[in-house]
Short mmCIF file of C-alpha atoms in Angstrom, two decimals:
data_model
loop_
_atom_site.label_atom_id
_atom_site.label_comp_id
_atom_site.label_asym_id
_atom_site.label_seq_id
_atom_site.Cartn_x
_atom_site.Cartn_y
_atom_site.Cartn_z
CA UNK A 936 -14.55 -38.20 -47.16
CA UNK A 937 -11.61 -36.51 -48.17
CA UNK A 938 -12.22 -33.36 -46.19
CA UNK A 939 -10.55 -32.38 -43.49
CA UNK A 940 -11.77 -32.26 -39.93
CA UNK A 941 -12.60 -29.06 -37.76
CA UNK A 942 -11.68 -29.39 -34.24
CA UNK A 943 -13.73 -27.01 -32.33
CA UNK A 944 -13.47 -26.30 -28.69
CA UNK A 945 -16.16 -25.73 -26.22
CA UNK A 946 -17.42 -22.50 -25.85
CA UNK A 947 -17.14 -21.87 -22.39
CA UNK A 948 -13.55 -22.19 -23.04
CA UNK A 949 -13.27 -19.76 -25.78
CA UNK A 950 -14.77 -17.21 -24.03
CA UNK A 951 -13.40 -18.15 -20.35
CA UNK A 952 -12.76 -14.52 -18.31
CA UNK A 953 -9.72 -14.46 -16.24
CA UNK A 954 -9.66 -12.39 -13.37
CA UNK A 955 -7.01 -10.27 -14.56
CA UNK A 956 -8.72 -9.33 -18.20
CA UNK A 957 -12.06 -8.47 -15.85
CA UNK A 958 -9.98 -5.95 -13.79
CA UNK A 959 -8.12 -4.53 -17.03
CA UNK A 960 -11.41 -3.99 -18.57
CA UNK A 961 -13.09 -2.56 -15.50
CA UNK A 962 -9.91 -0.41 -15.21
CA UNK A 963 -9.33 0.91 -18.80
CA UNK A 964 -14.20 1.59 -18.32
CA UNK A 965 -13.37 3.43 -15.66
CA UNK A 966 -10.41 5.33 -17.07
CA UNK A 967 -12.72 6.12 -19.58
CA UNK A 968 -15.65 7.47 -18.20
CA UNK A 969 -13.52 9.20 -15.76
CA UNK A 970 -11.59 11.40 -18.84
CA UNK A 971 -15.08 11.77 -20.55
CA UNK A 972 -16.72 13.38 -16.70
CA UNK A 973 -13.76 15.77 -16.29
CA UNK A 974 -13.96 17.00 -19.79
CA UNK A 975 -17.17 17.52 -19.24
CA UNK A 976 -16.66 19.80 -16.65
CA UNK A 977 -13.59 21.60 -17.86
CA UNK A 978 -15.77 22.69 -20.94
CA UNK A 979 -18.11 24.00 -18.18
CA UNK A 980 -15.74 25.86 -16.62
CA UNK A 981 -14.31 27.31 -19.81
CA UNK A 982 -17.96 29.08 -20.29
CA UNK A 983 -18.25 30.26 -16.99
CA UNK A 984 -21.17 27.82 -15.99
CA UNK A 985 -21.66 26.19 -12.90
CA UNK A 986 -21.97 22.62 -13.28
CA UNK A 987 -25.86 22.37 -11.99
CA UNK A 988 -26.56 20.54 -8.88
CA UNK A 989 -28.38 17.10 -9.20
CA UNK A 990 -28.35 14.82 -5.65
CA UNK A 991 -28.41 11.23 -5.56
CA UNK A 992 -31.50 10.09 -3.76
CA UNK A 993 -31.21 7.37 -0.98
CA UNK A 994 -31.77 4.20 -2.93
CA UNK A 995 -29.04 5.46 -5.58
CA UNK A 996 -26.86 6.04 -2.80
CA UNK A 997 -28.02 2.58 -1.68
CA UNK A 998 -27.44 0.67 -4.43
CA UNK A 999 -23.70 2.20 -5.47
CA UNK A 1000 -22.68 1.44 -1.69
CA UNK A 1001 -23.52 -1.76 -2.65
CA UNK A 1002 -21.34 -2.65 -5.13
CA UNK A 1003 -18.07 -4.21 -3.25
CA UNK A 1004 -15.83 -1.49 -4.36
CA UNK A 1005 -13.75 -2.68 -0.97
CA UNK A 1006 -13.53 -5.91 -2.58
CA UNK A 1007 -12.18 -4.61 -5.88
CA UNK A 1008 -9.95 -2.10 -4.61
CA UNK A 1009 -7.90 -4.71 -2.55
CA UNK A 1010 -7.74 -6.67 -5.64
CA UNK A 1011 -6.55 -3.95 -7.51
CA UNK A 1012 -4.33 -2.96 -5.03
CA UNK A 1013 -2.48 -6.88 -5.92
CA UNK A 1014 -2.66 -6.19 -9.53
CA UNK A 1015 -0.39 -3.37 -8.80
CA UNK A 1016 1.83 -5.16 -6.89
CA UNK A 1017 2.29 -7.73 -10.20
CA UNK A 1018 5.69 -7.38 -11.25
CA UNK A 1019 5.60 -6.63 -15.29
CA UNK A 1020 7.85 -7.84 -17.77
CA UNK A 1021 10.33 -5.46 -18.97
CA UNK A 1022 9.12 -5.01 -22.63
CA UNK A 1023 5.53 -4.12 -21.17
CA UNK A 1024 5.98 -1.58 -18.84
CA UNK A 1025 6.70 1.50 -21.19
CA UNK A 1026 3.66 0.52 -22.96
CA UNK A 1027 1.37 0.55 -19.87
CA UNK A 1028 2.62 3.45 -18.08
CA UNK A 1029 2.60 5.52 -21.38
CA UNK A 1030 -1.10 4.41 -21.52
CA UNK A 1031 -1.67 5.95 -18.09
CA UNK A 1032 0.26 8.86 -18.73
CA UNK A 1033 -1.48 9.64 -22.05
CA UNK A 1034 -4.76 9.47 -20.26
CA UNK A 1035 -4.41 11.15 -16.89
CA UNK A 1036 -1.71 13.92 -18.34
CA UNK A 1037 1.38 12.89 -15.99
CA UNK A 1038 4.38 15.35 -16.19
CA UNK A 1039 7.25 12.40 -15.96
CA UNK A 1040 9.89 15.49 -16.29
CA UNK A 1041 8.78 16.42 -12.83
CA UNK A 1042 9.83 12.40 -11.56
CA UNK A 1043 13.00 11.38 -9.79
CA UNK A 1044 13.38 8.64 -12.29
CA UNK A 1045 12.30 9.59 -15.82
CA UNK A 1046 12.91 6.08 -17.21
CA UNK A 1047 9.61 3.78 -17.18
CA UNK A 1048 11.12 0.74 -17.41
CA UNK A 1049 12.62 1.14 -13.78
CA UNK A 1050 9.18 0.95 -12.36
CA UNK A 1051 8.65 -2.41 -11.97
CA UNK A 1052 5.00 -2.64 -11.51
CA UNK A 1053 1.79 0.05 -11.06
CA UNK A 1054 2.30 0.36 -7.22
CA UNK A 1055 5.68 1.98 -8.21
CA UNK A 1056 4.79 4.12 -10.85
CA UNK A 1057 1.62 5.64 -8.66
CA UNK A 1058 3.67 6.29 -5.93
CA UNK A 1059 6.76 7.81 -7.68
CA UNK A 1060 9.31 10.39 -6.27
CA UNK A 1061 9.70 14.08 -7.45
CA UNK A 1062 12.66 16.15 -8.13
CA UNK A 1063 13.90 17.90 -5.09
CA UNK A 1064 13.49 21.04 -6.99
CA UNK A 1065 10.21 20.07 -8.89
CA UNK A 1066 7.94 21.45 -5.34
CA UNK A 1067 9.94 24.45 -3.40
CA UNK A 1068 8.00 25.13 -0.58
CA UNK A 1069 6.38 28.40 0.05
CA UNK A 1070 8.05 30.27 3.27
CA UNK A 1071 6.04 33.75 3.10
CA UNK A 1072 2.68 32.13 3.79
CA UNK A 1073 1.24 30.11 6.86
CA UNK A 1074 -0.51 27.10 5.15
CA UNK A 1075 0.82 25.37 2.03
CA UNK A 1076 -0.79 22.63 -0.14
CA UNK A 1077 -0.13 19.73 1.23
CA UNK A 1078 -0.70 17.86 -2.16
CA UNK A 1079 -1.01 18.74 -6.25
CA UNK A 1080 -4.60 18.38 -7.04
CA UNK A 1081 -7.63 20.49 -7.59
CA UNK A 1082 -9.20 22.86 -4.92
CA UNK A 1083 -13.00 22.27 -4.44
CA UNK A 1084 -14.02 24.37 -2.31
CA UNK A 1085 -12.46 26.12 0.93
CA UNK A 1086 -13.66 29.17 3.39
CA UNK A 1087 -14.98 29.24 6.92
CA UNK A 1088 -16.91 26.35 8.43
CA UNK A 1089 -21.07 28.06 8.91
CA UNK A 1090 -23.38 26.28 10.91
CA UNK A 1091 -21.63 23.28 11.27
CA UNK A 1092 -21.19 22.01 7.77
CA UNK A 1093 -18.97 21.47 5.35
CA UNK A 1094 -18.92 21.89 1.69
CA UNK A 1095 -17.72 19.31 -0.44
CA UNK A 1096 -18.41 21.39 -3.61
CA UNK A 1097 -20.68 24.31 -4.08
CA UNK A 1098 -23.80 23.81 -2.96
CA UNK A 1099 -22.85 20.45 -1.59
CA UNK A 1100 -22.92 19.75 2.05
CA UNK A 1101 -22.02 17.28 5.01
CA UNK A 1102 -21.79 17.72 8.66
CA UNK A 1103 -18.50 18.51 10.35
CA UNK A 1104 -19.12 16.42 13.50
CA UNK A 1105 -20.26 13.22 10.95
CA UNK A 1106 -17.04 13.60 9.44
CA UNK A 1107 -14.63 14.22 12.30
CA UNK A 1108 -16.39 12.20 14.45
CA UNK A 1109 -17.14 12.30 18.56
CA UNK A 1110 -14.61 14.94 20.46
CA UNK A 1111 -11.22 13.79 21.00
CA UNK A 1112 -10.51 13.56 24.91
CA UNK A 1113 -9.36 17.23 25.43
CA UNK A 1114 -6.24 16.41 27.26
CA UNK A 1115 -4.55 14.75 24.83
CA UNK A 1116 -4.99 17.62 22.58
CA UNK A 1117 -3.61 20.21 24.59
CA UNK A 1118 -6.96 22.25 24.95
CA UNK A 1119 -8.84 23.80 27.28
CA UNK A 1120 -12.17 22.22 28.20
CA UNK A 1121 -15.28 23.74 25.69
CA UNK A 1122 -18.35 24.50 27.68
CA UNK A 1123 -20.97 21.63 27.22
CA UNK A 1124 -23.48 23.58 25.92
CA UNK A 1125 -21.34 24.71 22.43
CA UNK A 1126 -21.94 22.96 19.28
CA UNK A 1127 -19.83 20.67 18.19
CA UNK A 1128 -17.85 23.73 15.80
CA UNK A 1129 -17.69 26.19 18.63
CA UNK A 1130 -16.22 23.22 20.61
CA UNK A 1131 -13.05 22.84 18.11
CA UNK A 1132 -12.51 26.68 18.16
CA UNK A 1133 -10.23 27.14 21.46
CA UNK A 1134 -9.29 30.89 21.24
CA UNK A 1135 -11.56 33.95 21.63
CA UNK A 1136 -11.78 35.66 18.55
CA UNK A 1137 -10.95 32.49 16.00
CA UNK A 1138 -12.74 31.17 13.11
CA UNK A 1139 -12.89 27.51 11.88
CA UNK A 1140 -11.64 27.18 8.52
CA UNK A 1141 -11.50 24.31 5.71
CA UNK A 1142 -9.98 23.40 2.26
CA UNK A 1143 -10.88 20.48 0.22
CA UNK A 1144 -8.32 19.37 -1.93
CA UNK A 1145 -8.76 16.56 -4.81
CA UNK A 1146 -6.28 14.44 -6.40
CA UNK A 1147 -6.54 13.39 -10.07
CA UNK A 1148 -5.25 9.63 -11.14
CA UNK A 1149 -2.36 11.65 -12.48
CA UNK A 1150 -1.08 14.17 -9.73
CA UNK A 1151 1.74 13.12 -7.74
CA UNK A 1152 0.43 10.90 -4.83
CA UNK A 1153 2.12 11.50 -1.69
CA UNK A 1154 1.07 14.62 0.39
CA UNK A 1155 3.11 16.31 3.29
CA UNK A 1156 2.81 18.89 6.07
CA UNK A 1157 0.81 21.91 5.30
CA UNK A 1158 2.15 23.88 8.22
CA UNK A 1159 4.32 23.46 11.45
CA UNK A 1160 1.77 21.69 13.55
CA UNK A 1161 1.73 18.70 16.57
CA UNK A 1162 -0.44 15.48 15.23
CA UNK A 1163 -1.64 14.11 18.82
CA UNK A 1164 -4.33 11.58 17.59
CA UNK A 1165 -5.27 9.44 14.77
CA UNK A 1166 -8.87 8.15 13.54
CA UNK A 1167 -9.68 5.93 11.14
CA UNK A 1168 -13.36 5.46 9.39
CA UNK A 1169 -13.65 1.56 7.79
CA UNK A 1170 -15.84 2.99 4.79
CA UNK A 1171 -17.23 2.66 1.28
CA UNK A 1172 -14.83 3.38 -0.97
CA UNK A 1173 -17.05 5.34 -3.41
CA UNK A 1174 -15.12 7.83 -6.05
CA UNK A 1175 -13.98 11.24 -4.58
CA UNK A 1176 -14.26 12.62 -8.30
CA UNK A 1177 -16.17 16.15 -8.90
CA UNK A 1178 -18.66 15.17 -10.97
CA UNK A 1179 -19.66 12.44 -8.02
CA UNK A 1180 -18.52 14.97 -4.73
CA UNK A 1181 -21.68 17.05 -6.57
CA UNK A 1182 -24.07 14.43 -6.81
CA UNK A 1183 -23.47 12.32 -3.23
CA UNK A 1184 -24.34 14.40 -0.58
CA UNK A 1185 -21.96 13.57 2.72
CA UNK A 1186 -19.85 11.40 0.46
CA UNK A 1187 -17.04 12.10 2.52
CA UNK A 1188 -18.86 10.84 5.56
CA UNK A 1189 -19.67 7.65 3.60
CA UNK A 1190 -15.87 7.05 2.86
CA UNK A 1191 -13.27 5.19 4.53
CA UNK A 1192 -10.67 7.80 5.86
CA UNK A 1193 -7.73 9.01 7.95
CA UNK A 1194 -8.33 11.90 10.36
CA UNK A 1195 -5.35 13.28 11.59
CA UNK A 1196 -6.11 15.98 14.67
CA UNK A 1197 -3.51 18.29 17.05
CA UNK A 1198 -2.91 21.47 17.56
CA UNK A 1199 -0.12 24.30 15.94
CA UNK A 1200 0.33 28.13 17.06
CA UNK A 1201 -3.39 29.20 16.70
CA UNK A 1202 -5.27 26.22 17.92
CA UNK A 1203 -6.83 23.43 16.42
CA UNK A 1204 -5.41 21.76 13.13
CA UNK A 1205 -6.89 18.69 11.56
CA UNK A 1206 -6.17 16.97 7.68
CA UNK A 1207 -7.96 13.74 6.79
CA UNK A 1208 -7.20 11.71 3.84
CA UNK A 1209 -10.10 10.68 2.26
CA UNK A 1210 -10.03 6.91 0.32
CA UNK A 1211 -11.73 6.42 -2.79
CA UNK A 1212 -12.14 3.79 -5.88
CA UNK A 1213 -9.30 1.65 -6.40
CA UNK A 1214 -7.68 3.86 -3.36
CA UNK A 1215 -8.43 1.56 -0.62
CA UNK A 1216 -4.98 1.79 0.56
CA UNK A 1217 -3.34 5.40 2.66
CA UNK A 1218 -0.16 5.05 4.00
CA UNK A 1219 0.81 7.59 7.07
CA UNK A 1220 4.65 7.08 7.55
CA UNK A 1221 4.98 7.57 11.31
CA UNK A 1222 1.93 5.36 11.87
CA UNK A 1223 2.80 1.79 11.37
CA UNK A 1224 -0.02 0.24 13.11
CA UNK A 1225 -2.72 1.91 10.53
CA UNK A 1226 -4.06 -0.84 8.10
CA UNK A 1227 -6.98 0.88 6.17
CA UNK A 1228 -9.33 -1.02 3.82
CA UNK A 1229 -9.08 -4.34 5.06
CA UNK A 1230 -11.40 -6.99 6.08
CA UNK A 1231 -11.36 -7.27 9.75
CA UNK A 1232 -12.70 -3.71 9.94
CA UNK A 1233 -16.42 -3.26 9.61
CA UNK A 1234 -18.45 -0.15 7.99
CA UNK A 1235 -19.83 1.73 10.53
CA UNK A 1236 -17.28 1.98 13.30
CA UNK A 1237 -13.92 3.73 13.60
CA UNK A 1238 -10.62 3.14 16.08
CA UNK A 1239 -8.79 5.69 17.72
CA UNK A 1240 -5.04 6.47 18.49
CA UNK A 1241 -3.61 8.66 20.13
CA UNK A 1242 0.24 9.52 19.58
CA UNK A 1243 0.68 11.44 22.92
CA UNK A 1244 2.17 8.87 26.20
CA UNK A 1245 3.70 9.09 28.93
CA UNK A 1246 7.14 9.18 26.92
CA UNK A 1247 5.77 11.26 24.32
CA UNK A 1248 3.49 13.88 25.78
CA UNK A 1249 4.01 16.01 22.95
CA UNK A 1250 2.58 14.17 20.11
CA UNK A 1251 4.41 13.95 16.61
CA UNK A 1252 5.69 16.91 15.63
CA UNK A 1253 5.79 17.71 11.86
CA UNK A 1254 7.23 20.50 9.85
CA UNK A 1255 5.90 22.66 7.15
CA UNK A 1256 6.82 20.75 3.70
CA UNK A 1257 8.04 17.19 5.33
CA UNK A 1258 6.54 14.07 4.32
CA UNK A 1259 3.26 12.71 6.07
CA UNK A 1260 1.59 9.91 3.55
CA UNK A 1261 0.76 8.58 0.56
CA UNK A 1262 -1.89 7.15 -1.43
CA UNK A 1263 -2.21 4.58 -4.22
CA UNK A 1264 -4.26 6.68 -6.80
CA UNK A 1265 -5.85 9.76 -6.59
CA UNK A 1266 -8.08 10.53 -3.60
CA UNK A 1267 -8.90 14.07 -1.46
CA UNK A 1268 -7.37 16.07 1.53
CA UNK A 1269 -9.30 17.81 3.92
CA UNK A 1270 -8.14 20.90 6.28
CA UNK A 1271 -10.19 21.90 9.01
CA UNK A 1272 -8.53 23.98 10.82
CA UNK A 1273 -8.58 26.53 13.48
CA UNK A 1274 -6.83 30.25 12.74
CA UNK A 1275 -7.55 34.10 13.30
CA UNK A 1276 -10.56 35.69 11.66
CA UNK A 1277 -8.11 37.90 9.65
CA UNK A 1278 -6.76 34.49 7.92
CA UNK A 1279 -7.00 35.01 4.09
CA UNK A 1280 -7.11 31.99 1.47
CA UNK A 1281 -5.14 33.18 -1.73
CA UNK A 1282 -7.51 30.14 -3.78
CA UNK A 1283 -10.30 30.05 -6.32
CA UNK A 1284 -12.24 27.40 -6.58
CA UNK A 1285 -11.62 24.81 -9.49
CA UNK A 1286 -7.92 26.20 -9.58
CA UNK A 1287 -5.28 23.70 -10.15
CA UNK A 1288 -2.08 23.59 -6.85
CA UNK A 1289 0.74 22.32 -6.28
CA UNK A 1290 2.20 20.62 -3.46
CA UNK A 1291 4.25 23.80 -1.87
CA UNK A 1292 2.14 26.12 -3.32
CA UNK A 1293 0.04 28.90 -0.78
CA UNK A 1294 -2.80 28.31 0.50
CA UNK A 1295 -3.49 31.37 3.08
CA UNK A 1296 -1.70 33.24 5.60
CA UNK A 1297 -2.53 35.82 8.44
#
């Protein structure tokens, strides 16, 4: 009788899951399995072997298009947006920078504790002398990141990776009306490639560029060029990473994305920013009416807009180097472009760019 009493509490209250400890540990899994894939691959690399080729069959593709990875990215794009207390926010970021390998000398602000939540950190400014742009050469990198593949377009596909395919008009989608482009009307018999190419004696060309968690975020103009029309893809938002660009074929065309199209001195000119886990959100500066990932948009269909009016015939010019958008985590460009057959890439694939950096010239 003299003992005391033990209060217990229920157990579904012990072990009660907030919404925010789900999405920590669903971040920190991911984070994870993400460092354990590219290490993977870099050892690989390191031997000279080509990571072998393994396809995801229909159901597989199926049943990860399934999972509401739309859903979770626009609730992890409002965890991002949390404000965090002062005393946290060195802890956190260092976390992130420890695991992705993010050079904070390179930032405008070095200090962590001005960033006052993740949205902030991801999208961080550079030094103005961290990214000189290139002047000798044509076609820059619009973005730091990790070239995957690049060369001339062949039959009308597109490689994602080696070996890994998906079809140019699938990704680009129907032609763009011709006269807001600037072009001259393709006979109807071309394919859909031979269509794009609007000079005699041009090549279509393409460069896939991805973005780790831990690259600077925002990407700019890759060359002097006019950006006439805008399409946008409501998609799956399935990650862009290697290890799953080799083992989803057309994963591009199965993601939500941005395709910006126009024209600069040789012809066509297209990049496309490609969404991605957790990367639901791509800003493009001059476009305010773009709202990507959200709910009233449904899989399957895209909307068009087209920058050229009757004010504005010419389109939205843009100049090598100057800002064009931004994303909230890492994701992937994509250059399809139109140029001389005597263009040269100065790439390898697998190499590691920088925004500024070369990409080819004439």
């Amino acid at each position: 009788t003299d003992r005391k009493k033990l209060h217990t509490a229920p157990v579904g209250q012990v072990f009660r899951l907030r919404p925010f400890h789900v999405l920590v540990a669903t971040g920190g899994g991911y984070a994870g399995y993400k460092k354990y894939e590219d290490y993977k691959l870099e050892q690989l690399e390191k031997r000279g072997i080509e990571a072998p080729v393994k396809l995801a069959s229909e159901w597989e593709v199926a049943l990860y298009k399934s999972v509401p990875t739309r859903l979770l990215s626009r609730a992890w794009g409002r965890l991002n947006q949390v404000e965090l207390p002062t005393w946290l926010r060195k802890p956190v970021y260092s976390l992130y920078i420890w695991t992705f390998g993010v050079n904070m000398k390179e930032a405008a602000v070095e200090d962590l504790h001005h960033y006052r939540n993740l949205s902030e950190f991801f999208r961080r400014k550079l030094k103005p002398q961290a990214r000189p742009v290139c002047c000798l050469h044509s076609v820059i990198s619009p973005s730091d990141g990790k070239i995957l593949n690049f060369g001339q377009v062949k039959n009308c596909e597109v490689e994602q990776v080696k070996g890994v395919t998906y079809s140019l008009e699938s990704f680009l989608g129907p032609r763009i009306s011709t006269e807001e482009l600037h072009f001259s009307q393709a006979p109807p018999g071309n394919s859909f490639q031979q269509q794009l190419v609007t000079k005699e004696g041009n090549e279509l060309y393409h460069c896939v560029i991805y973005l780790a968690p831990g690259d600077y975020h925002c990407f700019h103009s890759p060359t002097d060029w006019r950006v006439s029309h805008r399409r946008h893809f409501p998609g799956s938002l399935m990650s862009v990473n290697p290890g799953v660009a080799r083992w989803i074929k057309e994963l591009f065309c199965h993601n939500e994305r941005v395709v910006l199209t126009g024209d600069w001195k040789h012809g066509f000119f297209s990049l496309t920013a490609v969404g991605a886990t957790n990367v639901g959100s791509i800003r493009i500066y001059f476009d305010r009416d773009l709202h990507t990932n959200s709910p009233r948009y449904s899989k399957g269909s895209y909307n068009d807009f087209s920058f050229v009016s009757n004010n504005n015939k010419e389109g939205i010019p843009m100049r090598k180097g100057e800002h064009l958008g931004e994303f909230n985590l890492g994701s992937t460009i994509v250059l399809i472009f139109e140029a001389p057959k005597d263009f040269k890439f100065h790439l390898k694939a697998g190499q590691k760019i920088r925004f500024g950096e070369a990409l080819g010239s004439l």
